[in-house]
């Protein structure tokens, strides 16, 4: 029997835990605050930010919603970040990516105070993750780890293949899986667009994390029977729906679910986890900044 890994259910549990942490922080006189900074007119980015603000409200985190004109000078964004870094009521700062072309993304990520960098993209936090001393784990790979944990997927000694090597998903995912720690200790291969014989690598994988952004390009025939398949991909494809499109993963769910031991759907798999882990990181940031112990 193939198990469907239900990201909505696990994310709801994480949100419940976060809400309890918020109550603990409140009792100590701290209201956790998350600032989102949007410098874009891209409708998808606008939607992501409004969802994050709504998520905050649901668990009692104070959302601070900052919007800048997409053609504002880069200096304005840097000043905004400096102000948020200095604010005591702001514990987490998230600059919605992508930023416009005239803004250097790397400078933006370096400008955010590492202790408020709830995305985990600041070089200091990347370094700490690699060194096995993570402060904030980036939300998507952290969410994947939570799913593996919730479904008792054995990572220790398992052969894991991560498809994709981006800074936000593939690289941190691989770094988490190789750590000498729970939900780690996997023998991990990272594949990318220059990988030769991806099919050969997948055929031996006990765990596949697909994060390439290629619609349904991994199918059941490429998987090892019984493998755990975590589909991070979110791809918009033309479809005969009201909106004229549908969202699909990197994995062909139908054929893969006949071979896999456990698999995440798209939507309803990794997506809700990414959102939940941002809330998790925000209460963690507040706890660290105010030295209030919480139970996460
Ligand atoms: P990027 O485009 O930054 O990275 C894609 C990676 O996939 C690259 O490393 C690329 O290789 C690799 N790749 C591309 N084609 C192939 C191929 N044919 N075979 C093997 N590897 C390939 O994407 P992201 O990491 O930002 O996102 C990946 C997917 O996950 C997207 O669909 C995105 O929408 C989704 N996503 C979902 C989230 C969620 O919450 N569910 C959160 C974040 C992203 P190379 O480096 O050589 O170019």
XYZ file of C-alpha atoms and ligand atoms in Angstrom:
344
model
C 0.000 0.000 0.000
C 1.361 3.390 -0.934
C 1.015 5.949 1.829
C 0.014 9.472 0.887
C 2.042 11.930 2.911
C -0.448 14.561 3.992
C 1.320 17.910 4.218
C -1.859 19.729 5.234
C -2.248 17.522 8.306
C 1.389 17.762 9.397
C 1.394 21.523 8.782
C -1.717 21.871 10.967
C 0.156 20.086 13.780
C 3.123 22.431 13.357
C 0.802 25.450 13.468
C -0.782 24.129 16.683
C 2.678 23.780 18.238
C 3.564 27.286 17.072
C 0.347 28.711 18.564
C 1.289 27.169 21.924
C 4.742 28.735 21.666
C 3.140 32.090 20.912
C 1.114 31.730 24.124
C 4.297 30.963 26.091
C 6.028 33.986 24.587
C 2.994 36.195 25.270
C 3.005 35.066 28.894
C 6.600 36.298 29.067
C 5.561 39.639 27.566
C 6.767 38.955 24.023
C 4.533 39.114 20.934
C 6.443 37.494 18.090
C 6.543 39.692 14.982
C 7.293 38.824 11.368
C 7.965 41.550 8.786
C 7.395 40.695 5.143
C 8.914 43.018 2.571
C 7.482 42.996 -0.924
C 9.246 44.869 -3.719
C 7.438 43.498 -6.718
C 4.219 43.740 -8.685
C 4.302 40.062 -9.556
C 0.855 38.645 -8.678
C 2.377 35.357 -7.457
C 4.704 37.207 -5.060
C 1.783 39.347 -3.837
C -0.238 36.186 -3.189
C 2.633 34.503 -1.311
C 3.074 37.533 0.941
C -0.619 37.853 1.711
C -0.782 34.129 2.546
C 2.171 34.532 4.915
C 0.461 37.490 6.609
C -2.739 35.476 6.990
C -0.806 32.524 8.433
C 0.751 34.850 11.033
C -2.623 36.172 12.107
C -3.984 32.651 12.577
C -1.341 31.662 15.124
C -1.072 35.017 16.902
C 2.144 36.277 15.302
C 2.112 40.025 14.609
C 2.472 40.510 10.858
C 4.229 43.662 9.651
C 3.524 44.121 5.970
C 5.962 46.420 4.139
C 5.522 47.182 0.456
C 7.956 49.111 -1.729
C 7.574 50.225 -5.330
C 9.175 47.736 -7.677
C 11.201 50.567 -9.244
C 12.303 52.147 -5.961
C 16.072 52.482 -5.618
C 17.887 49.567 -3.982
C 18.954 51.949 -1.197
C 15.324 52.248 -0.111
C 15.111 48.500 0.404
C 18.370 48.485 2.358
C 17.119 51.321 4.598
C 13.872 49.428 5.167
C 15.818 46.336 6.197
C 18.018 48.421 8.527
C 14.904 49.864 10.199
C 13.387 46.413 10.645
C 16.683 45.056 11.988
C 16.549 47.758 14.673
C 12.900 47.274 15.671
C 12.350 45.349 18.896
C 8.858 44.208 17.889
C 10.201 42.561 14.714
C 11.774 39.163 15.327
C 11.775 37.800 11.804
C 12.333 39.518 8.448
C 11.478 38.008 5.100
C 12.178 39.786 1.823
C 9.997 38.154 -0.793
C 12.112 36.863 -3.669
C 12.697 37.508 -6.463
C 13.683 41.143 -5.996
C 13.788 43.369 -9.112
C 16.806 43.052 -11.419
C 18.317 46.371 -10.296
C 18.634 45.030 -6.729
C 21.473 42.675 -5.839
C 19.790 39.722 -4.123
C 22.956 38.667 -2.330
C 23.383 42.113 -0.786
C 19.758 41.985 0.365
C 20.224 38.627 2.055
C 23.436 39.800 3.741
C 21.727 42.964 5.017
C 19.138 41.121 7.116
C 20.360 40.610 10.685
C 21.253 36.885 10.888
C 19.248 36.484 14.091
C 16.141 37.777 12.268
C 16.777 35.839 9.046
C 13.872 33.404 9.349
C 14.346 32.236 5.748
C 17.811 30.996 6.711
C 19.466 32.469 3.609
C 22.064 34.772 5.257
C 25.581 33.363 4.711
C 26.053 33.071 8.472
C 22.966 30.890 8.750
C 23.922 28.875 5.661
C 27.327 28.274 7.228
C 25.824 27.222 10.531
C 23.533 24.763 8.771
C 26.441 23.213 6.875
C 28.456 23.022 10.094
C 25.663 21.103 11.820
C 24.777 24.011 14.110
C 21.696 25.390 12.359
C 20.005 28.471 13.757
C 17.168 28.647 11.197
C 16.680 25.834 8.710
C 15.317 27.132 5.379
C 11.563 26.594 5.368
C 11.112 24.159 2.476
C 13.821 21.620 3.344
C 12.919 21.988 7.016
C 9.330 21.174 6.091
C 10.474 18.125 4.129
C 12.427 16.950 7.157
C 9.305 17.327 9.307
C 7.286 15.258 6.829
C 9.902 12.483 6.852
C 9.871 12.555 10.642
C 6.069 12.577 10.910
C 5.813 9.513 8.653
C 8.707 7.664 10.341
C 10.727 7.488 7.150
C 14.113 5.998 8.035
C 16.807 8.317 6.710
C 19.749 6.779 8.560
C 21.764 4.751 6.089
C 19.193 5.340 3.355
C 20.227 6.281 -0.173
C 18.680 9.687 -0.833
C 18.655 11.538 -4.138
C 17.942 15.271 -4.185
C 17.055 16.488 -7.673
C 17.943 20.182 -7.840
C 20.758 22.221 -6.289
C 19.217 25.637 -5.684
C 20.255 27.684 -2.667
C 16.720 27.630 -1.274
C 15.797 23.967 -1.717
C 18.308 21.491 -3.156
C 21.511 22.522 -1.367
C 20.055 22.987 2.128
C 18.010 19.807 1.678
C 21.125 17.790 0.918
C 22.968 19.441 3.798
C 20.219 18.484 6.225
C 20.096 14.898 5.006
C 23.832 14.355 5.494
C 23.965 15.772 9.022
C 24.896 13.411 11.816
C 21.533 14.008 13.476
C 17.948 12.740 13.539
C 16.303 12.777 10.097
C 19.836 12.854 8.700
C 22.598 10.293 8.263
C 21.455 9.568 4.706
C 23.886 8.778 1.913
C 22.941 11.668 -0.290
C 23.392 12.316 -4.001
C 22.595 15.718 -5.463
C 21.503 15.794 -9.115
C 21.102 18.790 -11.408
C 20.770 19.708 -15.052
C 24.272 18.453 -15.880
C 23.796 15.106 -14.175
C 24.326 12.195 -16.508
C 22.088 9.209 -15.981
C 19.575 10.700 -13.565
C 17.442 7.608 -14.106
C 20.286 5.398 -12.885
C 20.627 7.445 -9.695
C 16.884 7.426 -9.038
C 16.640 3.675 -9.579
C 18.741 3.077 -6.444
C 17.159 5.756 -4.252
C 15.256 4.900 -1.098
C 14.273 8.557 -0.771
C 13.748 10.959 -3.680
C 13.376 14.695 -3.122
C 12.326 16.257 -6.416
C 13.020 19.991 -6.675
C 13.843 20.756 -10.287
C 10.799 22.737 -11.396
C 10.109 20.425 -14.343
C 6.485 19.293 -14.652
C 5.993 15.575 -14.000
C 9.374 14.569 -15.380
C 9.961 11.782 -12.870
C 7.631 8.870 -13.407
C 7.006 5.558 -11.720
C 9.269 3.601 -14.066
C 12.270 5.597 -12.752
C 11.666 4.800 -9.075
C 12.802 2.011 -6.818
C 9.766 0.079 -5.568
C 8.861 1.217 -2.067
C 10.806 4.495 -2.304
C 9.657 7.561 -0.395
C 8.992 10.367 -2.859
C 8.833 13.985 -1.734
C 7.733 16.253 -4.540
C 8.763 19.855 -3.923
C 8.001 21.042 -7.462
C 5.132 23.389 -8.162
C 4.610 23.848 -11.875
C 1.801 25.597 -13.673
C 0.626 23.709 -16.759
C -2.147 24.523 -19.229
C -5.315 22.706 -18.324
C -8.988 22.690 -19.077
C -9.929 24.283 -15.747
C -11.676 27.489 -14.771
C -8.323 29.212 -14.351
C -6.937 27.692 -17.543
C -4.087 25.988 -15.697
C -3.363 23.328 -13.122
C -0.538 22.920 -10.602
C 1.537 19.771 -10.886
C 4.710 18.575 -9.239
C 7.980 17.346 -10.684
C 6.715 13.801 -10.258
C 4.035 12.096 -12.291
C 1.845 11.274 -9.301
C -0.287 8.656 -10.984
C 2.482 6.337 -12.114
C 4.783 7.126 -9.180
C 2.139 6.292 -6.590
C 1.911 2.782 -8.014
C 5.593 2.170 -7.256
C 6.424 4.378 -4.271
C 6.010 3.329 -0.653
C 5.022 6.852 0.331
C 4.511 10.000 -1.718
C 3.492 13.625 -1.307
C 0.738 15.038 -3.504
C 0.900 18.415 -5.248
C -0.799 20.464 -3.972
C -1.123 19.402 -0.329
C 2.369 18.037 0.267
C 5.408 20.236 0.746
C 3.687 23.590 0.049
C 1.764 23.831 3.348
C 4.901 22.737 5.212
C 6.964 25.591 3.769
C 4.393 28.051 5.089
C 4.196 26.401 8.505
C 7.970 26.323 8.970
C 8.172 30.087 8.483
C 5.929 30.472 11.523
C 8.079 27.941 13.369
C 11.241 29.901 12.574
C 9.599 33.155 13.643
C 8.692 31.933 17.134
C 12.140 30.399 17.374
C 13.637 33.792 16.507
C 11.532 35.527 19.170
C 12.494 32.879 21.716
C 16.210 33.285 20.974
C 16.083 37.088 20.991
C 14.277 37.275 24.333
C 15.740 34.189 25.928
C 12.311 32.672 26.542
C 12.229 28.895 26.469
C 9.609 27.371 24.149
C 8.761 23.776 23.378
C 9.168 23.224 19.638
P 15.548 26.472 -9.317
O 15.078 26.743 -10.698
O 16.283 27.510 -8.576
O 16.431 25.164 -9.325
C 16.084 24.048 -10.080
C 17.160 23.017 -9.982
O 16.776 21.880 -10.750
C 18.511 23.476 -10.534
O 19.538 23.082 -9.652
C 18.615 22.758 -11.870
O 19.932 22.405 -12.232
C 17.831 21.488 -11.593
N 17.311 20.896 -12.810
C 16.678 21.505 -13.828
N 16.383 20.625 -14.795
C 16.854 19.433 -14.377
C 16.849 18.133 -14.945
N 16.343 17.881 -16.144
N 17.424 17.133 -14.261
C 17.965 17.367 -13.033
N 17.977 18.580 -12.450
C 17.432 19.602 -13.121
O 14.233 26.033 -8.519
P 13.899 26.014 -6.962
O 14.850 25.149 -6.238
O 13.653 27.373 -6.493
O 12.470 25.295 -7.023
C 12.335 23.991 -7.546
C 10.867 23.677 -7.657
O 10.297 23.676 -6.366
C 10.049 24.686 -8.456
O 8.996 23.991 -9.106
C 9.476 25.588 -7.400
O 8.266 26.197 -7.797
C 9.222 24.607 -6.306
N 9.235 25.171 -4.955
C 8.265 24.723 -4.132
C 8.232 25.131 -2.846
C 7.179 24.568 -1.964
O 6.934 25.108 -0.920
N 6.562 23.460 -2.330
C 9.166 26.109 -2.316
C 10.222 26.453 -3.238
C 10.225 25.994 -4.529
P 21.089 23.525 -12.526
O 21.531 23.999 -11.186
O 22.130 22.751 -13.245
O 20.434 24.577 -13.350
